[in-house]
Amino acid sequence: MQDFAPLVVGIDVGGTKTHLRALAGDAPVADHVRASAGWRPHDPVAAAGWLAALVADALPAGSRPAAVAVGGHACETPRQCAQLGAALRLHFDAPSLVVGDAQLLVPAAGLDKGVGLVAGTGSVAVGRLPDGTTVQVGGWGAVLGDEGGAAGLVREAARAVWAAHDRGERPDALALGLVAALDVPEVPGLGAALEKATEVSAEWGRHAPVVFAAAADGSALARTVIDEAGGALAALVTRLAARGVAVDDVVVAGGTVLSQPALYDAFTVALAETVPTARARPLRVPPVEGAVALARSLL
């Protein structure tokens, strides 16, 4: 009788895109990327149904997962994730685990412990206490937080430009870049342009390249915004260390911090000053690898 390797499914649900990867042993079964539209993590029943439909679409007909692990954007508390995991098990009748998407980074890097730090559209950091309790800091959204993420950079850039305007300074490269990107005639119009956004994080965040372009053009304001954003990301690690999380390894992911060397460098400089024992490790594989590793741990 032939033995078949169990089918494991890992899913990384990000703020804009979702990545599913399924393997039977080491053999790839599915590798599927789609938009995250419709993801409603605060409604466990709806979110579990969304995930089940995703799995059904991605896997060959008749496939039955032996284990499913999900890293979910905006799964903000252990209770919320546990409720979603319980709802998901009803669909698959198999071990299922749901964690916040930042919790995929450490296992994706092949580590047992450390900090996962994401700076994409938003920003968040997560680690574990010695007893296994998850601790998450940051991730409060573009209006109140997410410093170091794309949307937070744009918010802080606008604040810096307004302050310079109030001081009577002439618009520099950052001010001119934001005015052009937001299609307003002058600096005072930036507030109304930002406030009319309906999807704040996404709509603000898409203008983040303006900040980096302005810094490259010599804007001291933009350079300060980037340096402070790097410091804010390092502060997330500092908060975790103060709460007893092991922070020797900080696995870094996210399209903003990894695609913008100026921000990554600002982060590592600030991290070396605030937590000298911590080592930043850019994630070189897709975070979904962490979901696959977690799924395998359920077998």
Coordinates of C-alpha atoms in Angstrom, one line a residue:
M1 CA 0.0 0.0 0.0
Q2 CA 1.4 3.4 -1.0
D3 CA 1.8 6.1 1.7
F4 CA 0.9 9.6 0.6
A5 CA 2.5 12.7 2.1
P6 CA 0.0 14.9 4.0
L7 CA -1.2 18.0 2.2
V8 CA -0.3 21.2 4.2
V9 CA -1.7 24.6 3.3
G10 CA -0.1 27.9 4.3
I11 CA -1.8 31.3 3.6
D12 CA -0.5 34.8 4.0
V13 CA -3.3 37.3 3.9
G14 CA -1.8 40.7 3.5
G15 CA -3.4 44.1 3.4
T16 CA -3.5 44.1 -0.4
K17 CA -2.7 40.6 -1.6
T18 CA -3.0 37.0 -0.4
H19 CA -0.5 34.2 -1.1
L20 CA -1.5 30.5 -0.7
R21 CA 1.1 27.8 -0.9
A22 CA 0.3 24.1 -0.6
L23 CA 2.7 21.1 -0.5
A24 CA 2.5 17.4 -0.1
G25 CA 5.7 16.6 1.5
D26 CA 8.2 18.6 -0.5
A27 CA 6.1 18.4 -3.7
P28 CA 4.4 21.7 -4.7
V29 CA 0.6 21.3 -5.1
A30 CA -0.5 25.0 -5.4
D31 CA 1.1 28.4 -5.4
H32 CA -1.7 31.0 -5.7
V33 CA -1.7 34.8 -5.4
R34 CA -4.8 37.0 -5.4
A35 CA -6.1 40.3 -4.1
S36 CA -7.2 40.4 -0.5
A37 CA -10.5 42.1 -1.4
G38 CA -13.3 40.8 0.8
W39 CA -11.1 39.8 3.7
R40 CA -13.1 40.6 6.9
P41 CA -11.0 39.4 9.9
H42 CA -13.3 40.8 12.5
D43 CA -16.1 38.6 11.4
P44 CA -14.8 35.0 12.0
V45 CA -17.6 33.3 10.1
A46 CA -17.2 35.4 7.0
A47 CA -13.4 35.3 7.2
A48 CA -13.4 31.5 7.5
G49 CA -15.7 31.2 4.5
W50 CA -13.5 33.5 2.5
L51 CA -10.4 31.4 3.3
A52 CA -12.3 28.1 2.6
A53 CA -13.3 29.5 -0.8
L54 CA -9.7 30.5 -1.5
V55 CA -8.5 27.0 -0.7
A56 CA -11.2 25.4 -2.9
D57 CA -10.2 27.6 -5.8
A58 CA -6.5 27.0 -5.4
L59 CA -6.3 23.3 -4.8
P60 CA -7.0 20.5 -7.2
A61 CA -10.6 19.1 -7.0
G62 CA -11.0 16.6 -4.2
S63 CA -7.9 17.7 -2.3
R64 CA -8.3 17.5 1.5
P65 CA -5.7 19.5 3.6
A66 CA -4.2 17.7 6.5
A67 CA -3.4 21.0 8.2
V68 CA -4.0 24.7 7.5
A69 CA -2.1 27.7 8.9
V70 CA -3.0 31.4 8.2
G71 CA -1.2 34.6 8.9
G72 CA -4.0 37.2 8.7
H73 CA -3.7 40.9 8.2
A74 CA -5.6 42.8 11.0
C75 CA -5.8 39.7 13.2
E76 CA -4.9 41.8 16.2
T77 CA -5.5 39.7 19.3
P78 CA -5.0 36.1 20.3
R79 CA -8.8 35.9 21.0
Q80 CA -9.7 37.1 17.6
C81 CA -7.2 34.7 15.9
A82 CA -8.5 31.8 18.0
Q83 CA -12.1 32.5 17.1
L84 CA -11.2 32.6 13.4
G85 CA -9.1 29.3 13.7
A86 CA -12.1 27.6 15.3
A87 CA -14.4 28.7 12.5
L88 CA -11.9 27.5 10.0
R89 CA -11.7 24.0 11.5
L90 CA -15.4 23.6 10.7
H91 CA -14.6 23.9 7.0
F92 CA -11.7 21.5 6.9
D93 CA -12.1 19.1 9.8
A94 CA -8.3 19.4 10.1
P95 CA -5.9 21.1 12.5
S96 CA -6.0 24.9 11.7
L97 CA -4.1 27.8 13.1
V98 CA -4.6 31.5 12.6
V99 CA -2.1 34.1 13.7
G100 CA -1.3 37.7 12.8
D101 CA 0.6 38.1 9.5
A102 CA 3.7 39.4 11.2
Q103 CA 4.0 36.1 13.1
L104 CA 4.9 34.4 9.9
L105 CA 8.2 36.1 9.6
V106 CA 10.2 34.3 12.2
P107 CA 9.3 30.8 11.1
A108 CA 9.7 31.9 7.5
A109 CA 13.3 32.8 8.3
G110 CA 13.8 29.3 9.8
L111 CA 14.0 30.6 13.4
D112 CA 12.3 29.4 16.6
K113 CA 12.3 32.8 18.3
G114 CA 12.8 36.4 17.5
V115 CA 10.8 39.5 16.4
G116 CA 8.9 39.8 13.2
L117 CA 8.7 43.4 12.0
V118 CA 6.6 44.5 9.0
A119 CA 6.8 47.9 7.4
G120 CA 4.7 47.9 4.3
T121 CA 1.6 50.1 4.0
G122 CA 1.4 50.0 7.8
S123 CA 3.9 48.8 10.5
V124 CA 3.8 46.3 13.3
A125 CA 6.2 44.1 15.3
V126 CA 5.5 40.9 17.2
G127 CA 7.3 38.4 19.4
R128 CA 6.8 35.9 22.1
L129 CA 7.5 35.8 25.8
P130 CA 9.4 32.8 27.2
D131 CA 6.0 31.2 28.1
G132 CA 4.9 31.4 24.5
T133 CA 2.5 34.3 24.9
T134 CA 2.4 36.5 21.8
V135 CA 3.1 40.2 22.2
Q136 CA 2.3 42.7 19.4
V137 CA 3.1 46.4 19.3
G138 CA 2.2 49.0 16.8
G139 CA -0.2 48.4 13.9
W140 CA -2.7 51.0 15.0
G141 CA -3.6 52.2 11.5
A142 CA -2.6 55.2 9.4
V143 CA -4.6 57.8 11.4
L144 CA -3.2 57.1 14.8
G145 CA 0.0 55.1 14.2
D146 CA 1.8 52.9 11.7
E147 CA 4.9 55.0 11.9
G148 CA 7.5 53.8 9.4
G149 CA 4.9 52.3 7.1
A150 CA 4.0 54.0 3.8
A151 CA 0.9 55.7 5.0
G152 CA 2.6 56.9 8.2
L153 CA 5.4 58.4 6.2
V154 CA 3.0 60.4 4.1
R155 CA 1.1 61.6 7.1
E156 CA 4.3 62.7 8.8
A157 CA 5.6 64.3 5.6
A158 CA 2.5 66.4 5.3
R159 CA 2.9 67.5 8.9
A160 CA 6.5 68.5 8.3
V161 CA 5.5 70.4 5.2
W162 CA 2.7 72.2 7.0
A163 CA 5.1 73.2 9.8
A164 CA 7.6 74.6 7.3
H165 CA 4.7 76.5 5.7
D166 CA 3.7 78.0 9.0
R167 CA 7.3 79.1 9.6
G168 CA 7.2 81.0 6.3
E169 CA 9.6 78.8 4.4
R170 CA 9.4 78.4 0.7
P171 CA 8.1 75.0 -0.5
D172 CA 11.0 72.5 -1.0
A173 CA 11.1 69.3 -3.0
L174 CA 9.0 67.4 -0.4
A175 CA 6.3 70.1 -0.4
L176 CA 6.2 70.4 -4.2
G177 CA 6.1 66.6 -4.6
L178 CA 3.1 66.2 -2.2
V179 CA 1.3 69.1 -3.8
A180 CA 1.7 67.5 -7.2
A181 CA 0.9 63.9 -6.1
L182 CA -2.3 65.0 -4.3
D183 CA -3.3 67.3 -7.1
V184 CA -3.7 70.5 -5.0
P185 CA -2.6 74.0 -5.9
E186 CA -0.6 74.8 -2.8
V187 CA 0.5 73.4 0.6
P188 CA -2.7 74.4 2.6
G189 CA -4.7 72.2 0.3
L190 CA -2.9 69.0 1.5
G191 CA -5.2 68.6 4.5
A192 CA -8.4 68.4 2.6
A193 CA -6.9 66.1 0.0
L194 CA -5.7 63.7 2.7
E195 CA -9.0 63.8 4.7
K196 CA -11.1 62.9 1.7
A197 CA -9.5 59.5 1.4
T198 CA -12.0 56.6 1.9
E199 CA -9.3 53.9 2.2
V200 CA -6.9 55.9 4.2
S201 CA -4.0 53.5 4.5
A202 CA -3.9 52.5 0.9
E203 CA -4.7 56.0 -0.5
W204 CA -2.1 57.7 1.7
G205 CA 0.5 55.0 1.4
R206 CA 0.7 55.0 -2.4
H207 CA 2.3 58.5 -2.2
A208 CA 5.2 57.3 -0.1
P209 CA 7.6 57.3 -3.0
V210 CA 7.3 61.1 -3.1
V211 CA 9.1 61.2 0.3
F212 CA 12.0 59.2 -0.8
A213 CA 12.3 61.0 -4.1
A214 CA 12.4 64.3 -2.3
A215 CA 15.1 63.1 0.1
A216 CA 17.1 62.1 -3.0
D217 CA 16.6 65.6 -4.4
G218 CA 18.1 67.1 -1.2
S219 CA 15.0 67.9 0.9
A220 CA 16.1 68.1 4.5
L221 CA 12.5 67.8 5.6
A222 CA 12.1 64.5 3.8
R223 CA 15.4 63.2 5.2
T224 CA 14.2 64.0 8.7
V225 CA 10.8 62.3 8.1
I226 CA 12.7 59.1 6.9
D227 CA 15.1 59.2 9.9
E228 CA 12.3 59.6 12.3
A229 CA 10.4 56.7 10.6
G230 CA 13.4 54.5 11.0
G231 CA 13.6 55.5 14.7
A232 CA 9.9 54.7 15.2
L233 CA 10.4 51.1 13.7
A234 CA 13.4 50.6 16.1
A235 CA 11.2 51.8 19.0
L236 CA 8.8 48.9 18.3
V237 CA 11.6 46.5 18.9
T238 CA 12.6 48.4 22.1
R239 CA 9.0 48.1 23.4
L240 CA 9.1 44.3 22.9
A241 CA 12.5 44.0 24.6
A242 CA 11.1 46.0 27.6
R243 CA 8.3 43.5 27.9
G244 CA 10.6 40.5 28.0
V245 CA 10.6 39.4 24.4
A246 CA 13.8 37.9 22.9
V247 CA 14.9 40.4 20.3
D248 CA 18.3 39.1 19.3
D249 CA 17.0 38.4 15.8
V250 CA 14.6 40.9 14.1
V251 CA 13.2 39.5 10.9
V252 CA 12.2 42.4 8.7
A253 CA 9.6 42.4 5.9
G254 CA 7.3 44.7 4.0
G255 CA 7.5 46.4 0.7
T256 CA 8.3 49.9 2.1
V257 CA 11.2 49.1 4.3
L258 CA 12.8 46.5 2.0
S259 CA 12.5 48.5 -1.2
Q260 CA 13.7 51.8 0.2
P261 CA 17.4 51.6 1.4
A262 CA 17.1 55.0 3.1
L263 CA 14.4 53.7 5.4
Y264 CA 16.1 50.4 6.1
D265 CA 19.4 52.1 6.9
A266 CA 17.6 54.6 9.2
F267 CA 16.0 51.7 11.0
T268 CA 19.2 49.7 11.5
V269 CA 21.1 52.8 12.7
A270 CA 18.4 53.5 15.3
L271 CA 18.2 49.8 16.3
A272 CA 22.0 49.7 16.9
E273 CA 21.6 52.7 19.2
T274 CA 18.6 51.5 21.1
V275 CA 19.0 47.7 21.2
P276 CA 22.7 47.0 20.4
T277 CA 22.3 43.2 20.8
A278 CA 19.5 43.0 18.2
R279 CA 20.4 41.9 14.6
A280 CA 18.2 42.9 11.7
R281 CA 17.6 40.1 9.1
P282 CA 15.8 41.1 5.9
L283 CA 13.4 38.3 5.0
R284 CA 14.6 36.8 1.6
V285 CA 11.7 34.4 1.1
P286 CA 7.9 35.0 0.9
P287 CA 6.2 35.2 4.3
V288 CA 3.9 32.4 3.2
E289 CA 6.8 30.1 3.9
G290 CA 6.2 30.8 7.6
A291 CA 2.6 29.8 7.2
V292 CA 3.7 26.5 5.6
A293 CA 6.1 25.9 8.5
L294 CA 3.3 26.5 11.0
A295 CA 1.0 24.2 9.1
R296 CA 3.6 21.4 9.2
S297 CA 4.0 22.0 13.0
L298 CA 0.3 21.0 13.4
L299 CA 0.7 17.5 12.0

